[in-house]
Coordinates of C-alpha atoms and ligand atoms in Angstrom, one line a residue:
Chain A
M2 CA -117.6 40.3 201.3
S3 CA -116.9 43.9 200.3
Y4 CA -118.8 46.1 197.7
I5 CA -118.3 49.5 196.2
L6 CA -121.2 51.3 194.7
G7 CA -119.9 53.2 191.8
H8 CA -121.4 55.6 189.5
S9 CA -120.3 57.8 186.5
A10 CA -121.5 61.2 186.1
A11 CA -121.2 61.1 182.4
E12 CA -124.1 58.1 182.4
P13 CA -126.7 59.4 185.0
G14 CA -128.5 56.2 186.1
W15 CA -125.7 53.8 185.5
Y16 CA -124.6 52.2 188.4
V17 CA -122.0 49.4 189.1
I18 CA -121.9 47.1 192.5
T19 CA -118.7 45.5 192.7
V20 CA -119.0 43.0 195.0
G21 CA -115.4 41.0 196.4
G22 CA -115.2 37.9 198.3
E23 CA -117.7 35.3 199.4
C24 CA -121.1 36.4 199.3
D25 CA -123.3 33.9 201.6
L26 CA -126.0 34.4 203.9
N27 CA -123.8 37.2 206.3
A28 CA -123.6 39.2 203.2
A29 CA -126.9 39.4 201.2
P30 CA -128.4 42.0 203.9
S31 CA -125.5 44.4 202.3
L32 CA -126.0 43.6 198.5
S33 CA -129.7 44.2 199.0
V34 CA -128.7 47.4 200.8
A35 CA -126.3 48.5 197.4
V36 CA -129.3 47.8 195.3
E37 CA -131.4 49.5 197.5
A38 CA -129.4 52.8 197.2
A39 CA -128.9 52.5 193.9
F40 CA -132.8 52.0 193.2
Q41 CA -133.1 55.3 195.4
R42 CA -130.7 57.1 193.6
G43 CA -132.7 56.2 190.3
V44 CA -130.7 53.6 188.6
D45 CA -131.6 52.5 185.0
T46 CA -128.7 50.7 184.4
M47 CA -127.3 48.5 187.1
V48 CA -124.2 46.6 186.3
V49 CA -123.1 43.9 189.3
D50 CA -119.5 43.1 189.0
L51 CA -118.8 39.9 190.3
K52 CA -115.2 39.2 188.9
E53 CA -113.7 39.4 192.2
T54 CA -116.5 37.4 194.0
T55 CA -115.3 33.7 194.8
F56 CA -118.5 32.6 195.8
I57 CA -122.7 33.6 195.9
D58 CA -125.5 31.9 197.7
S59 CA -129.0 31.7 196.8
T60 CA -130.1 34.5 199.0
A61 CA -127.5 36.7 197.1
I62 CA -128.8 35.1 193.9
G63 CA -132.3 36.2 195.2
V64 CA -131.3 39.8 195.7
L65 CA -130.1 39.9 191.8
L66 CA -132.7 38.3 190.8
A67 CA -135.3 40.6 192.3
A68 CA -133.3 43.7 191.1
R69 CA -133.4 42.4 187.7
E70 CA -136.9 41.9 187.6
R71 CA -137.6 45.4 188.9
L72 CA -135.3 47.1 186.3
R73 CA -137.0 45.1 183.5
G74 CA -140.2 46.1 184.8
S75 CA -139.4 49.7 184.3
G76 CA -137.6 49.5 181.1
G77 CA -134.0 49.6 182.6
R78 CA -131.0 47.4 182.1
F79 CA -129.3 44.4 184.2
E80 CA -126.1 43.2 183.7
V81 CA -123.9 40.7 185.8
V82 CA -120.7 40.9 185.0
C83 CA -118.3 37.6 185.9
G84 CA -115.6 35.8 184.7
T85 CA -114.8 33.3 187.7
P86 CA -115.7 30.0 185.8
N87 CA -117.0 28.4 189.0
V88 CA -119.4 31.0 189.7
V89 CA -120.3 31.6 186.0
R90 CA -121.6 27.9 185.9
V91 CA -123.8 28.1 189.1
L92 CA -125.4 31.7 187.8
E93 CA -126.0 29.7 184.9
I94 CA -127.6 26.8 186.0
V95 CA -130.0 28.9 188.3
G96 CA -131.0 31.1 185.7
V97 CA -128.8 34.1 185.7
E98 CA -126.8 35.4 182.5
T99 CA -123.6 37.1 182.8
V100 CA -121.1 38.9 180.5
A101 CA -117.5 38.8 180.6
G102 CA -116.7 42.5 180.6
V103 CA -118.5 45.5 182.1
P104 CA -120.5 46.7 179.4
Chain B
M21 CA -104.8 11.7 200.0
L22 CA -105.9 15.1 201.9
A23 CA -107.0 15.0 205.5
C24 CA -110.2 16.3 206.1
P25 CA -112.5 15.6 209.1
E26 CA -115.8 13.4 208.1
R27 CA -117.5 15.1 210.9
L28 CA -118.0 18.4 212.0
E29 CA -120.0 20.3 215.0
L30 CA -120.9 23.9 214.3
P31 CA -122.1 26.5 216.1
A32 CA -125.2 27.3 214.5
D33 CA -124.3 31.1 213.6
P34 CA -123.7 31.9 209.8
S35 CA -120.6 33.4 210.7
E36 CA -119.5 29.4 210.5
L37 CA -120.7 29.2 207.2
V38 CA -116.9 29.4 205.6
T39 CA -116.0 26.6 207.8
A40 CA -118.7 24.2 206.7
R41 CA -117.7 25.0 203.0
R42 CA -114.4 24.7 203.7
F43 CA -114.9 21.1 205.0
A44 CA -117.3 20.7 201.9
D45 CA -114.8 21.8 199.5
C46 CA -112.3 19.5 201.0
A47 CA -114.2 16.5 200.9
A48 CA -115.1 16.9 197.5
A49 CA -111.5 17.6 196.6
R50 CA -110.6 14.3 198.5
F51 CA -113.5 12.4 196.8
G52 CA -111.9 13.5 193.3
L53 CA -115.0 15.6 191.8
D54 CA -113.7 17.9 189.0
E55 CA -113.6 21.7 189.6
P56 CA -117.1 22.9 188.6
E57 CA -118.7 19.8 190.4
R58 CA -116.9 20.3 193.6
Y59 CA -117.8 23.8 193.8
Q60 CA -121.5 23.0 193.0
F61 CA -121.3 20.6 195.8
T62 CA -120.0 23.3 197.9
F63 CA -122.8 25.6 196.6
A64 CA -125.6 22.8 197.7
A65 CA -123.4 21.8 201.2
N66 CA -123.8 25.9 202.2
E67 CA -127.5 25.9 201.1
A68 CA -128.0 23.1 203.0
V69 CA -126.4 24.5 206.3
S70 CA -127.5 27.7 206.0
N71 CA -131.0 26.5 206.1
A72 CA -130.2 24.6 209.6
I73 CA -128.5 28.1 211.1
E74 CA -131.3 29.9 210.1
H75 CA -134.8 27.9 210.0
G76 CA -133.6 25.0 212.5
E77 CA -133.0 24.7 215.7
P78 CA -129.7 23.8 217.0
S79 CA -128.9 21.2 219.8
P80 CA -128.7 21.8 223.6
E81 CA -125.3 23.0 222.9
G82 CA -126.2 25.4 220.4
T83 CA -124.9 23.4 217.6
I84 CA -125.8 21.6 214.1
R85 CA -123.8 18.6 213.3
I86 CA -122.2 17.9 209.5
H87 CA -120.7 15.0 208.0
V88 CA -119.9 13.6 204.8
A89 CA -119.0 9.7 203.8
E90 CA -118.6 7.8 200.5
E91 CA -121.6 5.5 199.7
D92 CA -122.4 3.6 196.7
G93 CA -119.7 5.7 194.8
A94 CA -121.4 8.9 195.7
L95 CA -120.2 11.8 198.1
V96 CA -122.8 12.1 200.6
F97 CA -122.9 15.3 203.1
E98 CA -125.4 15.4 205.7
V99 CA -126.5 18.4 208.0
E100 CA -128.6 17.9 211.2
D101 CA -130.5 20.0 213.0
H102 CA -132.8 19.5 216.1
G103 CA -136.1 21.6 214.4
T104 CA -139.3 21.1 213.0
F105 CA -139.3 21.4 209.2
A106 CA -141.8 23.9 208.3
P107 CA -142.3 26.2 205.4
S108 CA -141.6 30.2 206.4
P109 CA -143.9 32.9 205.3
A110 CA -142.5 35.1 202.6
A111 CA -143.7 38.3 204.2
L112 CA -141.4 37.8 207.6
D113 CA -138.4 37.7 205.1
P114 CA -136.8 41.4 204.5
L115 CA -134.7 39.9 202.0
P116 CA -136.6 39.6 198.4
E117 CA -136.9 36.5 196.4
R118 CA -135.8 33.9 198.8
G119 CA -137.0 30.1 198.9
R120 CA -135.0 28.7 196.2
G121 CA -132.3 27.2 198.1
L122 CA -134.0 23.7 198.0
A123 CA -134.5 24.0 194.3
F124 CA -130.8 25.3 194.0
M125 CA -129.8 22.3 196.0
A126 CA -131.7 20.0 193.6
A127 CA -130.3 21.8 190.4
T128 CA -126.5 21.5 191.6
V129 CA -126.3 18.1 193.0
D130 CA -127.5 14.6 192.0
E131 CA -129.7 13.9 195.0
V132 CA -131.5 16.2 197.8
D133 CA -133.0 14.3 200.4
V134 CA -135.2 16.4 203.6
R135 CA -136.1 14.2 206.1
R136 CA -138.3 15.5 209.0
S137 CA -138.7 13.4 212.2
V138 CA -139.3 14.3 215.9
S139 CA -135.7 15.0 216.8
G140 CA -135.0 17.3 213.9
T141 CA -134.5 17.8 210.2
V142 CA -131.8 15.5 208.5
V143 CA -130.9 17.3 204.9
R144 CA -128.3 14.8 202.7
L145 CA -127.3 15.6 199.6
C146 CA -125.2 13.2 197.3
K147 CA -123.1 13.7 194.2
R148 CA -121.4 11.4 191.7
R149 CA -118.3 12.2 189.8
A150 CA -118.9 13.9 186.3
A151 CA -117.7 10.5 184.4
A152 CA -120.5 8.5 186.2
A153 CA -123.2 10.7 185.9
Chain C
M10 CA -157.7 -4.4 201.8
L11 CA -158.8 -2.2 199.2
A12 CA -157.5 -2.9 195.5
C13 CA -155.6 0.1 194.2
P14 CA -153.1 0.1 191.2
E15 CA -149.3 0.2 192.5
R16 CA -148.2 2.0 189.2
L17 CA -149.8 4.1 186.6
E18 CA -148.8 6.0 183.5
L19 CA -150.5 9.2 182.8
P20 CA -150.6 11.6 180.0
A21 CA -148.5 14.5 181.3
D22 CA -151.3 16.9 181.3
P23 CA -152.7 18.6 184.8
S24 CA -156.1 17.5 183.9
E25 CA -154.7 14.0 185.1
L26 CA -153.9 15.4 188.3
V27 CA -157.5 14.5 189.8
T28 CA -156.3 10.8 188.9
A29 CA -153.0 11.1 190.6
R30 CA -154.8 12.0 193.6
R31 CA -157.3 9.4 193.8
F32 CA -154.3 6.8 193.1
A33 CA -152.1 8.4 196.1
D34 CA -155.2 8.1 198.2
C35 CA -156.4 4.9 197.5
A36 CA -152.7 3.5 198.4
A37 CA -152.8 5.9 201.2
A38 CA -156.1 4.2 202.8
R39 CA -154.8 0.8 202.2
F40 CA -151.4 1.1 203.8
G41 CA -153.7 2.7 207.0
L42 CA -152.7 6.4 207.2
D43 CA -155.2 8.3 209.4
E44 CA -157.2 10.4 208.0
P45 CA -155.3 13.9 208.3
E46 CA -152.0 11.6 207.3
R47 CA -153.7 10.4 204.6
Y48 CA -154.5 14.0 203.2
Q49 CA -151.2 15.4 203.7
F50 CA -149.6 12.3 201.3
T51 CA -152.2 13.0 198.9
F52 CA -151.3 16.9 199.1
A53 CA -147.6 16.2 198.8
A54 CA -148.2 13.6 195.8
N55 CA -150.6 15.8 194.0
E56 CA -147.5 18.5 194.3
A57 CA -144.8 16.1 192.8
V58 CA -146.7 15.1 190.1
S59 CA -147.7 18.8 189.5
N60 CA -143.9 19.6 189.0
A61 CA -143.3 16.5 186.5
I62 CA -146.3 17.4 184.5
E63 CA -145.6 21.4 184.6
H64 CA -141.6 21.4 185.0
G65 CA -140.5 18.1 183.8
E66 CA -140.7 16.6 180.4
P67 CA -143.0 13.5 179.8
S68 CA -141.7 10.1 178.0
P69 CA -141.7 9.5 174.4
E70 CA -145.1 8.6 174.7
G71 CA -146.4 11.6 176.1
T72 CA -146.9 10.2 179.8
I73 CA -145.2 10.7 183.1
R74 CA -145.0 7.4 186.0
I75 CA -146.0 7.2 189.0
H76 CA -145.7 4.4 191.8
V77 CA -146.5 3.5 195.1
A78 CA -144.6 0.9 197.7
E79 CA -144.4 -0.1 201.1
E80 CA -140.6 0.1 202.1
D81 CA -139.3 -0.2 205.9
G82 CA -142.5 0.5 207.1
A83 CA -143.5 3.3 205.1
L84 CA -145.4 4.3 202.2
V85 CA -143.4 5.6 199.2
F86 CA -144.7 7.1 196.3
E87 CA -142.5 7.9 193.3
V88 CA -143.1 10.1 190.2
E89 CA -140.9 10.1 187.1
D90 CA -140.2 12.2 184.4
H91 CA -137.7 12.5 181.6
G92 CA -136.8 16.2 181.9
T93 CA -133.9 18.0 184.0
F94 CA -134.5 19.5 186.8
A95 CA -133.6 23.2 186.8
P96 CA -135.2 26.2 188.8
S97 CA -137.4 28.5 186.9
P98 CA -136.9 31.9 186.9
A99 CA -139.7 33.5 189.0
A100 CA -140.8 36.2 186.8
L101 CA -141.5 33.8 183.8
D102 CA -144.7 32.8 186.1
P103 CA -147.7 34.8 185.8
L104 CA -149.0 33.3 189.3
P105 CA -147.4 35.0 192.4
E106 CA -146.0 33.4 195.3
R107 CA -144.7 30.2 193.7
G108 CA -142.2 28.1 194.4
R109 CA -143.1 26.9 197.5
G110 CA -143.8 23.4 196.3
L111 CA -140.9 21.4 197.6
A112 CA -141.0 23.2 200.9
F113 CA -144.7 22.3 201.3
M114 CA -143.7 18.4 199.9
A115 CA -140.9 18.7 203.0
A116 CA -143.5 19.9 205.4
T117 CA -146.5 17.2 204.9
V118 CA -144.6 13.8 204.1
D119 CA -141.4 12.3 206.5
E120 CA -138.9 12.4 203.2
V121 CA -138.8 14.1 200.2
D122 CA -136.3 12.7 197.7
V123 CA -135.2 14.5 194.7
R124 CA -133.2 12.8 192.3
R125 CA -131.6 13.9 189.1
S126 CA -130.1 11.9 186.3
V127 CA -129.4 12.0 182.6
S128 CA -132.7 9.9 182.3
G129 CA -134.7 12.3 184.0
T130 CA -136.2 13.6 187.7
V131 CA -137.3 10.8 190.3
V132 CA -139.1 12.7 193.0
R133 CA -139.9 10.2 196.1
L134 CA -142.0 10.9 198.9
C135 CA -142.2 8.4 202.2
K136 CA -144.7 9.0 204.9
R137 CA -144.7 6.6 207.8
R138 CA -148.4 5.9 210.2
A139 CA -148.6 8.5 212.7
A140 CA -147.8 6.0 215.3
A141 CA -144.6 4.8 214.1
A142 CA -143.3 8.7 213.4
Chain D
M28 CA -163.4 24.1 191.0
S29 CA -166.0 26.9 190.8
Y30 CA -166.1 30.0 192.4
I31 CA -168.3 33.2 193.2
L32 CA -167.0 36.7 193.7
G33 CA -169.8 38.2 196.4
H34 CA -170.1 41.6 197.3
S35 CA -172.3 43.6 199.9
A36 CA -173.9 46.7 198.8
A37 CA -174.2 47.4 202.3
E38 CA -170.0 47.2 202.8
P39 CA -168.1 48.9 200.4
G40 CA -164.9 47.3 199.9
W41 CA -165.7 43.6 201.5
Y42 CA -165.6 41.1 198.6
V43 CA -166.3 37.3 199.5
I44 CA -164.4 34.6 197.2
T45 CA -166.5 31.4 197.4
V46 CA -164.7 28.5 196.1
G47 CA -165.8 25.1 195.7
G48 CA -164.5 21.7 194.9
E49 CA -161.0 21.1 194.3
C50 CA -158.6 23.7 193.9
D51 CA -155.1 22.4 191.9
L52 CA -152.9 23.4 189.2
N53 CA -155.6 23.7 186.9
A54 CA -158.0 25.9 189.2
A55 CA -155.5 28.4 190.5
P56 CA -155.6 31.0 187.7
S57 CA -159.2 31.2 187.9
L58 CA -158.9 31.7 191.8
S59 CA -156.3 34.6 190.9
V60 CA -158.7 36.1 188.3
A61 CA -161.5 36.5 191.2
V62 CA -158.6 38.1 193.5
E63 CA -157.5 40.4 191.2
A64 CA -161.1 41.3 190.1
A65 CA -161.5 41.8 193.8
F66 CA -158.8 44.3 194.0
Q67 CA -159.8 46.0 190.8
R68 CA -163.0 46.9 192.3
G69 CA -161.0 48.4 195.5
V70 CA -161.2 45.5 198.4
D71 CA -160.4 46.2 201.8
T72 CA -161.6 43.1 203.6
M73 CA -161.1 40.3 201.4
V74 CA -162.6 36.9 202.6
V75 CA -161.9 33.7 200.8
D76 CA -164.7 31.0 202.0
L77 CA -162.9 27.3 201.8
K78 CA -166.0 25.7 203.3
E79 CA -166.8 23.6 200.1
T80 CA -163.2 23.6 199.0
T81 CA -162.0 19.8 199.4
F82 CA -158.5 20.3 198.2
I83 CA -156.4 23.3 198.0
D84 CA -152.5 23.1 196.1
S85 CA -149.3 25.0 196.9
T86 CA -150.3 27.3 193.7
A87 CA -153.5 28.4 195.1
I88 CA -152.1 28.7 198.6
G89 CA -149.7 31.1 196.7
V90 CA -152.4 32.8 195.2
L91 CA -153.8 33.4 198.8
L92 CA -150.9 34.0 200.4
A93 CA -149.9 37.5 197.9
A94 CA -153.7 38.4 198.1
R95 CA -152.8 38.4 202.0
E96 CA -149.7 40.4 201.7
R97 CA -151.1 42.7 199.5
L98 CA -154.0 43.6 201.9
R99 CA -151.8 44.0 204.7
G100 CA -149.3 46.2 202.8
S101 CA -152.3 48.7 202.4
G102 CA -153.5 48.0 205.6
G103 CA -156.6 45.9 204.6
R104 CA -157.9 42.7 205.8
F105 CA -157.7 39.2 204.5
E106 CA -159.9 36.1 206.2
V107 CA -159.7 32.5 204.9
V108 CA -162.7 30.5 206.4
C109 CA -162.6 26.5 206.7
G110 CA -164.1 24.0 208.4
T111 CA -163.0 21.1 206.5
P112 CA -160.1 19.5 209.0
N113 CA -157.9 18.4 206.5
V114 CA -157.8 21.8 204.6
V115 CA -157.4 23.4 207.8
R116 CA -154.7 21.2 208.8
V117 CA -152.5 21.7 205.7
L118 CA -153.5 25.3 205.5
E119 CA -152.0 25.7 209.2
I120 CA -149.1 23.6 208.4
V121 CA -148.3 26.1 205.6
G122 CA -148.8 29.3 207.7
V123 CA -152.4 30.2 206.5
E124 CA -154.8 30.6 209.5
T125 CA -158.2 30.0 209.1
V126 CA -161.3 30.9 211.1
A127 CA -164.5 28.8 211.5
G128 CA -167.3 31.5 209.8
V129 CA -167.6 34.3 207.5
P130 CA -166.7 37.2 209.8
Ligands
LIG223 N1 -133.2 23.0 208.3 C1 -134.6 23.6 208.4 N2 -135.6 23.7 209.4 C2 -137.0 24.0 209.2 N3 -137.4 24.7 207.9 C3 -136.4 24.5 206.9 C4 -135.3 24.2 206.7 N4 -134.7 24.1 205.6 C5 -135.6 24.8 205.0 N5 -136.8 25.2 205.5 C6 -138.1 25.7 205.3 O1 -138.1 25.5 203.7 C7 -138.1 26.8 203.2 C8 -137.6 26.7 201.9 O2 -136.4 26.6 202.1 P1 -135.0 27.2 201.0 O3 -135.9 26.7 199.4 O4 -133.6 26.8 201.2 O5 -135.4 28.7 200.9 P2 -135.1 29.9 201.7 O6 -133.9 29.3 202.8 O7 -134.3 31.0 201.0 O8 -136.3 30.6 202.7 C9 -137.6 27.8 204.3 O9 -138.4 29.1 204.1 C10 -138.2 27.3 205.6 O10 -139.3 27.6 206.0
LIG224 N1 -139.9 17.8 188.1 C1 -139.5 18.6 187.7 N2 -138.8 18.9 186.6 C2 -137.9 19.8 186.4 N3 -137.8 21.1 187.1 C3 -138.4 21.2 188.2 C4 -139.3 19.7 188.5 N4 -139.9 20.1 189.8 C5 -139.5 21.2 190.3 N5 -138.6 22.0 189.5 C6 -138.1 23.0 189.5 O1 -137.7 23.3 191.0 C7 -139.0 24.8 191.0 C8 -139.6 24.6 192.4 O2 -140.6 23.7 192.4 P1 -141.2 23.8 193.7 O3 -141.0 24.5 194.7 O4 -142.3 22.9 193.7 O5 -141.9 25.3 193.0 P2 -143.4 25.8 191.8 O6 -143.7 24.2 191.2 O7 -144.5 26.4 192.2 O8 -142.3 26.7 191.1 C9 -139.7 24.6 190.1 O9 -139.9 26.0 189.7 C10 -138.8 24.2 188.6 O10 -138.0 25.0 188.1

């Protein structure tokens, strides 16, 4: 698993976390670090880009769910971008909606 | 016919999860699960093996045992560790929103069975082909 | 020999949980579980019935079905509802620290089995007598 | 299930929640209300007295676990008093320590 925390100077508060590869128990802590970094910089719109993610487990999904709650609680936005049908389907089963392209 | 092993002993280390997933995925392909079912089976298997590694105890040799079989037309995945099943206090976990693995397994396969005994914990997952479900 | 029913259809309402507990407790006493095991069996049964009432769907008549049996020397408790097993987003729950029921069941009986099918969810609990465990 | 929220004028911050009867899905919301009331009044030592509690389910245990975390997080104290062997044993299995008398 690898990730990039991206930011646009034009839109303060907008952060994209791009996750690649297989996101399992080994990867969840780094995903959590990336999420934490975005919060520390004052994220108000968090986009998690899973287009290149081939696997995601319950611990990583838990990190996403917690980030979503935190953002919703503070009136922010949270989006998961995903196009891999298998990953989209599992996320749907466990209650994480996804969109097809970076909003 | 794909050649996949039916049993595997893995060192109880998270770095072995990728091997457990390949093992589950190969069994699912050979059994003939279609693409999304196959992925869901591997997803549930990964959760069960993660739990054995993270919460269970390995054998004296440091391993946990996984095994697949076909039973009554369903694909069965079993993982066995030598620990005692016990709920863990959420507070000890540095990651938020944990504790959903069991529910996620139950939502992605047809049957999840957790068996505690003096010799350890066995988690058993069953999945049928979409048509027969 | 205690006379306890082996099957019960309950309105899918939390006020019926007390009846479900009496039912489980009576079966556990008749089966001969000793005091702490009996209480743990009832605890797990209460969790399974709570889930069917809270997360499952009742029958067209508004009921869920529970049933006890002795199988291979173990006491078995089954609860059946007509819904679809699905994880629920934590955020929707006003109570903190939810989502531990399945792990608590697995920690208090010898076996927990969750079966999803097109017709609903069946949760099956097994407990053996302390000596034979 | 019934509960009493007790307080001692001599010890500000000390609250005892005395729970009687069977604490199941029907009772968890009131337990949660009692806990919330104690927090709103500035509890720093919370004692939950389960001596007269004959049954407790996972939702009520969840309320206790959340209260414990919250108090520990703020340097407060949390104690569960229980003498009913069955309830003590189940609480032990699920990771809630109990003491035999009100501290
Ligand atoms: N193989 C196991 N051995 C011991 N305890 C286990 C095992 N599997 C699960 N558990 C317990 O059940 C709890 C819930 O498991 P799960 O729902 O998969 O969530 P998570 O693993 O994220 O905590 C775990 O936190 C752990 O306490
Ligand atoms: N009978 C059922 N029907 C549908 N979903 C269920 C059922 N039982 C459990 N679930 C799902 O599994 C999740 C975890 O259940 P559990 O561990 O008992 O925790 P809780 O009931 O406190 O949420 C529930 O939140 C729910 O989404």
